[in-house]
Every structure is written in structure tokens, then in C-alpha cells.
Amino acid sequence: MVKASSSTKTRAEKPTIAAPDDDPNLWLEQLESARALKFVERQNAKTLQAFGGAAFERDHDALTSIYDRPDNIPYVNRCGGYLYNLWRDADNPRGLWRRTTLGEFRNENPSWEVLLDIDQLAATEGEDWLLSSTTSLPGNHSRAILSLSRGGSDAVTLREFDTDTKSFVRDGFVLPEAKGRAEWLDADTLILTSAYGRSMATGSGYARTVRLWQRGAHVDDAAVIFETSVDHMAVVCSVDHTVALPRMWFVDAIDFFNFATWLGDKSGTTTKLDLPSNMWILAHRDWLAVKPREAWSVAGQTYAADTVLAISLPAFLAGGRQFEVLFVPEPRRALQSFFWSADKLVLCILDELRPVFEICTPSANGWTRQQLHGFPDIGVVDVWPLDRDPSESNGDLLVKSQDPLTPPSLRLIETEIATPTVLKQAPKTFTADGLLVTQHEAISIDGERIPYVQTGPVGESGDAPVHMSGYGGFGASVRPYYNSALGKLWLERGGTTVQANLRGGGEFGTRWHDAGRLAGKRLSHDDFAAVAADLVRRGVTQPKRIAAEGGSNGGILIANMLTRYPERFGALFCTIPLIDMRRYTKLLAGASWIAEYGNPDHPDEWQWLKAYSAYHAAKPGQNYPPILIATTRRDDRVHPGHARKMVAKLQAMGYEAYLYELAAGGHGYGRDHKEFAGFQVLGLQFLKSKIGWLDEQAQANPPPATPQTPE
């Protein structure tokens, strides 16, 4: 650890909790300014000089080759009679959009029909194109809208593509870059939810309106058929083709967890659903399934939060409120998601973190249930419909299962077939001999039990090099998946990995999420620190050998380990992070997260936000561990200014802090496998070096341990 000098200039201490808006680093929020780019260039050079070299290149090549393997699983979805896939490898770093048949896909080496070469498109047009998503009209799927992203950003350009001629449609639908999407109503009409155009964006930067866009018309002339206010998060609209006359569902996303939902058609809304705003709502043909975030009383019944309820949609619209209970939560058994597939409702559940799946089928005599079997107790299982559009689904499901030591397999559950068929098996990318996966619990600051999964050698050495990770936000559950990077570069070399299930996540439902939300966000950070302490208590390791990593919301987590629990870690890797919680709502999509964190412009809410705004809490004279903060310039979700400013402040105080900023990559780790691997390897090289765990090649060229200066 490096203790900053107490004689650091007063300017370096700004901003502070007492003076949160006195920020000398605001200039670093100017993404493309010459001064800011010069700062980034110098920081990148220092970081690469310190942690690049022979060991970096060797591991970078090894990891890139894993991501580019020809026997990796090509994940697919079915549209009409074809399975579609976006494939990337060394020869096609941006990707090939391609298709095949299910029968062909069953073969070990299926034959593919290439529809679009993204690398060729990027070269021809001189643009940094990546294919973000596609959407086609149910039926023959001959026309698709492609969402093309520059460098991986959330903002996309929409362009119409003909899958028969394998070319863009001359004089077809085209929309310049903006956040949003389009969905087909019919062959000549798009339903547009895009922030493109004057007054079409909310304060969060997402679509404020739903527009009916007819072929041949200018987008400015597209009729607005639904809209929300600027202070709401976004609007969403989906076209339901499961009924004879397509109906439309309009959603006003008030914030991340509250929605108002209307049923309607191409002329606009017709019926607002009489339901609380904090519900998950999913309709399919003549059925409606809902899950409230809070206890709900209706028609003389009270349903607990997170209960799954179902009802006939016509009966509901007629005023009926006699719901069928399909799932009742327990303290450590919670629904993660649900979806419809050919008149069957599939419930995805975690029961004490074990994956459970139930299929509920309605009939005239009530609901029947079937449970899928054969899944690991400690691992990750995902189930989803093979067909992209529910109107075309025959009930076929895809199942992906894995655990930290077992690579993913892809299975198919066909209609009326109980035993899944193995379609594809991912290769083993690291040696797992002598490694074991175990589950443990730490006791947090308030007595709550915090689960975590540990993977590593059998037995406790007391000095294990540990890689810790966590998230704790937005109700997202952390699960123990097969991680090729950590497996090859950490586990195979004798290290141990730990994944923590923090409050703020969704592992145990809404109550677990809410406990780590708003003022409770501080508790999710306490949870992570408690897991680190438990590893020491159990004799696994010691604090100086714990390397912690987290990204996005997990970036707040890692920054708080620096300022609140520095004594429990040897090194920290903070990626694509939020850090400045005073200004986060004013940067890019930040306003959309107020429901998760709070509004810093409200004095009462700033009181809890400042408790975990590490940018303001950082001060000189502390024993902070070394930290690497990494981001991407094309991240149009979490502003790169968070990372830049935190590094500048820490360096001005004399701390050992490094910045790495990719030019592209969006809210991720790069635009292709090579960049993705480089981002990960650089972080791992940094962490390993700072906890004193270098292999022979890396030890030949150790990085400097002296504090840096901002410029």
C-alpha cells in the first residue's frame, strides 16, 4: 500500500464531502477535448509500460486464441425456418451474421449461409461498425432492421436489410445514430422507439415517444402515437403477433422499477392496465402473468411481494381479479425471470442459489406444473425459447448449463420431449485438475448471511492469491459461471477465485435487492468487505493477497473498498465505473439510475449518496491499496469521466493509481476478442503484480511501485 503525503496541495483534496461541487477535474468530462485526450494518452502509456511486456503479450495471445476457437458454441435463435448467429473469430473480429437450419446445426461442423460480413461493411464504409441487434417481421423474415453501433456504443444506426438478396434495401428504412430501436408492425410499417429527433429524448437519453413510421415517409413525419414526460426514463413498445390482429403494448418506464402499461393498436393506447406500477407484466395470447415488487391486496386477497400470479387477459380486462398463484417466494427462494413459450409459462428460480425451472401450463381445468431436472447445485443454468418471436414458438427451449470448472453445454428441449438433447459442448479452456468449487457464507456488519462461491485448490494455504468479484445492484444476480480468463490465467496457475452474492442483487428477490438499494447501497459494500474478512478468518488467505474486481455498478463497489475498507485488499481493479455520485445524474444515462441510487440534487438523498461517493470521500494520508481504473471512450451509458477524474484526484494526492481507457468498446471491455482479451489481461497482470504473485516471465520485468502524478 502507498500512504499519501499529508502535505499534498489543497487542490488535490477537492472535491470533498463538505464541498462536493468544488471539482477541479471537470475538464476531464470533456470526452474529446485535446487536453483530456492528452491526459488519457499519457495515462495509457504509463499503464501499458508498467503492466505490458512479455508476460502481458503471452497471456493476451493465449486468451485471444481461446475466444477465437472454432469449436466455441455458436449461440442461435430461430426466425422462421432458420437459426441465426453472429460469429466472431480471428478472421472475422467484427463478426459474420449468418444462418443455418436446425438439422444442419445438429452436425459437428454445420454449414452456414453468410448474410453480412461486418468487417467488410466497416472497411467499405469507413465506419467502426459492430452489429448490435436485428429484428425481422414474423412470417418469412425476408426483411430485417439491423442496429449498427459505432465502436460498441448503445446508440445505433438503423438500416433495412433484405435477407434474400443479402443486401441493404435501396430507399429502405434508415435512421441516423441514436439510442433506441424499431419493431415491425407489417411489411411497410415500423414502430419506432428512438431518441432520434428534436424533443424525442428523455432526460436519461432514451426514447420519449413511440412513432408510427410508414415506408417512404421521412422520419420527421412519423406520427407520434404515445409519449411520456422528459423526467421519466423511457418508453417501450412491443408488437404482439400471437393474436390474429396484432396488438400493441405501450410501456411508460417511469424509472428502473416502475412502469405504466397500456394495451392499444397502431392508432395509440386504448386501455390502461389497472395494476400497480411496480409490477413485472408479461402477456401472451389470452393470458396475463404478473409479479408485484411489494405486497398487493386485491379482490379480498393479499399477495406477498414476488408472488407470480396469472389470469385470463379477457377476464382481467372485463374487471376480473381472480388470480391463480403460480409461485410463492421464500426468504432464500426467489424468481429470477419468467417467459411464455407456446402457451406455457416458464419460471426461472434460484432456491438457495440452486437453479430451478418450472413449466406452468394453463387449461380449462386449471394449471399443471412440470419441473426440469438434471442441473448442477452450484452452477449457472439459462433457459430460453429457441424461437425469437413468441408467435412462432412451438415450445422448443434452449438450455445452457455450466459451473466454474465445467464449460458450457447447449441443449435443446423439444416439444413433449422430457430429456434435453445436447446440441453443442464448449471446449475446456483450462486445466481444472485438483480444483474444487465450494459455497460459504460470511456475516455482514448487521448480521446478514452473505453467500459466496469459492473455486480453487483443495485445502487452505493461508496465503492463497485470491481474485474477488461482486456486483450488488439493480436486482442482478451474480452466478458462478465458467470464466476462461480467470480459469486460464488465475485458477490454472494455482490461484483462488471468489464470487460474492451481495445485497442489491436479485439472488433472494426484491427484499434482497431493496436492502442494498438507495441508502442501503452502503450495506452491499459492507457485505463485500465481510466476505474478504471471512476468507482471512477461514485461513484461505491474508488481506495483502486479495485482489478485487468489479465493473459498472460494481465500480462503485470497488471504489468504496478503496476508501472504506483499504486494509482488507492488496489491489483493486475498477472497470467502466460509476464513482462520482454527486454528478452521475448529469452524465449520459445517469438520470435513469435514480431509482437505484437516489437523487444527489435532493439534500436528504445526498446524505446517503455521499456515504458511498468515493470520489468525494477520498482523502490524503490513508493506506489505500494500488488501483487500476479502466473504461472505454465510446461508453455512452456510464461516462468515462468517472474513471478519469478519480485517477486524477488519487494521483494528485500521491496514491498509486492507474488509468486505462480504450478508444472504443461501449459499456464493455472492447470491440472485438483481441481488445476484450487485452482489457482483461492488463487488469489481471496489474492485480497479480500488486499482490506479489508473478510467474517467472513477469518477475523478469517488475512494474514500478512509485506513486504517479496526473500529468
mmCIF file of C-alpha atoms in Angstrom, residues 274-404:
data_model
loop_
_atom_site.group_PDB
_atom_site.id
_atom_site.type_symbol
_atom_site.label_atom_id
_atom_site.label_comp_id
_atom_site.label_asym_id
_atom_site.label_seq_id
_atom_site.Cartn_x
_atom_site.Cartn_y
_atom_site.Cartn_z
ATOM 1 C CA ASP A 274 -55.249 -1.337 -13.681
ATOM 2 C CA LEU A 275 -52.147 -2.619 -11.905
ATOM 3 C CA PRO A 276 -49.575 -1.128 -9.512
ATOM 4 C CA SER A 277 -46.627 0.456 -11.300
ATOM 5 C CA ASN A 278 -44.047 -1.757 -9.598
ATOM 6 C CA MET A 279 -45.087 -4.996 -11.310
ATOM 7 C CA TRP A 280 -43.447 -7.222 -13.860
ATOM 8 C CA ILE A 281 -46.121 -7.799 -16.515
ATOM 9 C CA LEU A 282 -45.997 -10.375 -19.297
ATOM 10 C CA ALA A 283 -48.892 -11.114 -21.666
ATOM 11 C CA HIS A 284 -49.170 -13.966 -24.151
ATOM 12 C CA ARG A 285 -52.189 -14.610 -26.341
ATOM 13 C CA ASP A 286 -55.105 -14.599 -23.877
ATOM 14 C CA TRP A 287 -53.062 -14.865 -20.673
ATOM 15 C CA LEU A 288 -51.506 -12.332 -18.335
ATOM 16 C CA ALA A 289 -48.782 -13.070 -15.767
ATOM 17 C CA VAL A 290 -47.684 -10.520 -13.159
ATOM 18 C CA LYS A 291 -45.212 -10.253 -10.264
ATOM 19 C CA PRO A 292 -45.506 -7.367 -7.751
ATOM 20 C CA ARG A 293 -42.444 -5.886 -6.028
ATOM 21 C CA GLU A 294 -44.493 -5.165 -2.902
ATOM 22 C CA ALA A 295 -47.338 -6.932 -1.089
ATOM 23 C CA TRP A 296 -50.545 -6.382 -3.080
ATOM 24 C CA SER A 297 -54.145 -6.566 -1.891
ATOM 25 C CA VAL A 298 -56.871 -7.037 -4.494
ATOM 26 C CA ALA A 299 -60.330 -8.657 -4.563
ATOM 27 C CA GLY A 300 -60.099 -9.571 -0.903
ATOM 28 C CA GLN A 301 -56.728 -11.319 -1.271
ATOM 29 C CA THR A 302 -53.257 -10.182 -0.243
ATOM 30 C CA TYR A 303 -50.303 -11.493 -2.202
ATOM 31 C CA ALA A 304 -46.722 -11.299 -0.946
ATOM 32 C CA ALA A 305 -44.068 -9.424 -2.897
ATOM 33 C CA ASP A 306 -42.546 -11.529 -5.693
ATOM 34 C CA THR A 307 -45.557 -13.835 -5.955
ATOM 35 C CA VAL A 308 -46.272 -14.861 -9.552
ATOM 36 C CA LEU A 309 -49.947 -14.554 -10.491
ATOM 37 C CA ALA A 310 -51.785 -15.448 -13.677
ATOM 38 C CA ILE A 311 -55.207 -14.626 -15.073
ATOM 39 C CA SER A 312 -57.117 -14.754 -18.343
ATOM 40 C CA LEU A 313 -56.433 -11.467 -20.143
ATOM 41 C CA PRO A 314 -60.053 -11.050 -21.358
ATOM 42 C CA ALA A 315 -61.276 -11.724 -17.800
ATOM 43 C CA PHE A 316 -58.851 -9.156 -16.401
ATOM 44 C CA LEU A 317 -59.869 -6.519 -18.943
ATOM 45 C CA ALA A 318 -63.512 -7.203 -18.025
ATOM 46 C CA GLY A 319 -62.768 -6.452 -14.370
ATOM 47 C CA GLY A 320 -61.979 -9.921 -13.035
ATOM 48 C CA ARG A 321 -59.283 -10.158 -10.374
ATOM 49 C CA GLN A 322 -59.357 -13.857 -9.515
ATOM 50 C CA PHE A 323 -55.697 -14.709 -9.992
ATOM 51 C CA GLU A 324 -54.096 -18.138 -9.981
ATOM 52 C CA VAL A 325 -50.994 -18.313 -7.745
ATOM 53 C CA LEU A 326 -48.132 -19.935 -9.654
ATOM 54 C CA PHE A 327 -45.181 -19.121 -7.413
ATOM 55 C CA VAL A 328 -44.820 -18.118 -3.761
ATOM 56 C CA PRO A 329 -41.392 -16.835 -2.689
ATOM 57 C CA GLU A 330 -39.480 -17.861 0.407
ATOM 58 C CA PRO A 331 -36.717 -15.939 2.201
ATOM 59 C CA ARG A 332 -33.991 -17.592 0.108
ATOM 60 C CA ARG A 333 -36.047 -18.855 -2.836
ATOM 61 C CA ALA A 334 -36.769 -16.198 -5.447
ATOM 62 C CA LEU A 335 -37.950 -15.835 -9.014
ATOM 63 C CA GLN A 336 -35.261 -14.541 -11.366
ATOM 64 C CA SER A 337 -37.369 -14.211 -14.509
ATOM 65 C CA PHE A 338 -40.260 -15.733 -16.411
ATOM 66 C CA PHE A 339 -41.281 -16.057 -20.040
ATOM 67 C CA TRP A 340 -44.013 -17.525 -22.219
ATOM 68 C CA SER A 341 -43.332 -20.234 -24.770
ATOM 69 C CA ALA A 342 -46.220 -21.710 -26.780
ATOM 70 C CA ASP A 343 -48.837 -21.187 -24.063
ATOM 71 C CA LYS A 344 -46.511 -22.376 -21.320
ATOM 72 C CA LEU A 345 -45.137 -20.056 -18.634
ATOM 73 C CA VAL A 346 -41.551 -20.912 -17.672
ATOM 74 C CA LEU A 347 -40.447 -19.810 -14.192
ATOM 75 C CA CYS A 348 -36.711 -19.346 -13.619
ATOM 76 C CA ILE A 349 -35.967 -19.658 -9.886
ATOM 77 C CA LEU A 350 -32.984 -19.623 -7.531
ATOM 78 C CA ASP A 351 -33.525 -21.802 -4.450
ATOM 79 C CA GLU A 352 -30.655 -21.209 -2.023
ATOM 80 C CA LEU A 353 -28.792 -20.197 -5.197
ATOM 81 C CA ARG A 354 -29.583 -23.537 -6.900
ATOM 82 C CA PRO A 355 -31.177 -23.144 -10.363
ATOM 83 C CA VAL A 356 -34.761 -24.447 -10.576
ATOM 84 C CA PHE A 357 -37.136 -24.292 -13.557
ATOM 85 C CA GLU A 358 -40.870 -24.902 -13.518
ATOM 86 C CA ILE A 359 -43.145 -25.024 -16.559
ATOM 87 C CA CYS A 360 -46.728 -23.970 -15.870
ATOM 88 C CA THR A 361 -49.397 -24.823 -18.434
ATOM 89 C CA PRO A 362 -52.935 -23.397 -18.337
ATOM 90 C CA SER A 363 -56.005 -25.369 -19.365
ATOM 91 C CA ALA A 364 -59.775 -25.339 -18.874
ATOM 92 C CA ASN A 365 -59.238 -27.454 -15.748
ATOM 93 C CA GLY A 366 -56.587 -25.221 -14.172
ATOM 94 C CA TRP A 367 -52.802 -25.135 -14.297
ATOM 95 C CA THR A 368 -50.416 -28.083 -14.458
ATOM 96 C CA ARG A 369 -46.739 -27.996 -13.483
ATOM 97 C CA GLN A 370 -43.615 -29.724 -14.672
ATOM 98 C CA GLN A 371 -40.089 -29.262 -13.329
ATOM 99 C CA LEU A 372 -36.943 -29.522 -15.421
ATOM 100 C CA HIS A 373 -34.260 -31.731 -13.888
ATOM 101 C CA GLY A 374 -30.575 -32.544 -14.192
ATOM 102 C CA PHE A 375 -28.997 -29.227 -13.261
ATOM 103 C CA PRO A 376 -25.960 -28.582 -11.010
ATOM 104 C CA ASP A 377 -26.367 -27.471 -7.383
ATOM 105 C CA ILE A 378 -23.569 -24.918 -7.743
ATOM 106 C CA GLY A 379 -23.572 -23.528 -11.232
ATOM 107 C CA VAL A 380 -25.391 -21.497 -13.846
ATOM 108 C CA VAL A 381 -28.332 -22.626 -15.945
ATOM 109 C CA ASP A 382 -30.115 -20.457 -18.501
ATOM 110 C CA VAL A 383 -33.311 -21.492 -20.291
ATOM 111 C CA TRP A 384 -34.882 -19.518 -23.126
ATOM 112 C CA PRO A 385 -37.148 -20.039 -26.166
ATOM 113 C CA LEU A 386 -35.477 -21.218 -29.349
ATOM 114 C CA ASP A 387 -37.841 -19.024 -31.392
ATOM 115 C CA ARG A 388 -37.223 -15.278 -31.360
ATOM 116 C CA ASP A 389 -40.888 -14.294 -31.752
ATOM 117 C CA PRO A 390 -43.481 -15.849 -29.393
ATOM 118 C CA SER A 391 -45.996 -16.066 -32.241
ATOM 119 C CA GLU A 392 -43.772 -18.624 -33.989
ATOM 120 C CA SER A 393 -42.853 -20.697 -30.951
ATOM 121 C CA ASN A 394 -43.737 -24.394 -30.811
ATOM 122 C CA GLY A 395 -42.411 -24.654 -27.264
ATOM 123 C CA ASP A 396 -38.816 -25.642 -28.088
ATOM 124 C CA LEU A 397 -36.399 -24.435 -25.408
ATOM 125 C CA LEU A 398 -32.647 -23.975 -25.314
ATOM 126 C CA VAL A 399 -30.749 -24.795 -22.115
ATOM 127 C CA LYS A 400 -27.225 -23.604 -21.341
ATOM 128 C CA SER A 401 -25.529 -25.019 -18.235
ATOM 129 C CA GLN A 402 -22.065 -24.538 -16.734
ATOM 130 C CA ASP A 403 -20.154 -24.116 -13.491
ATOM 131 C CA PRO A 404 -16.747 -22.621 -12.636
#
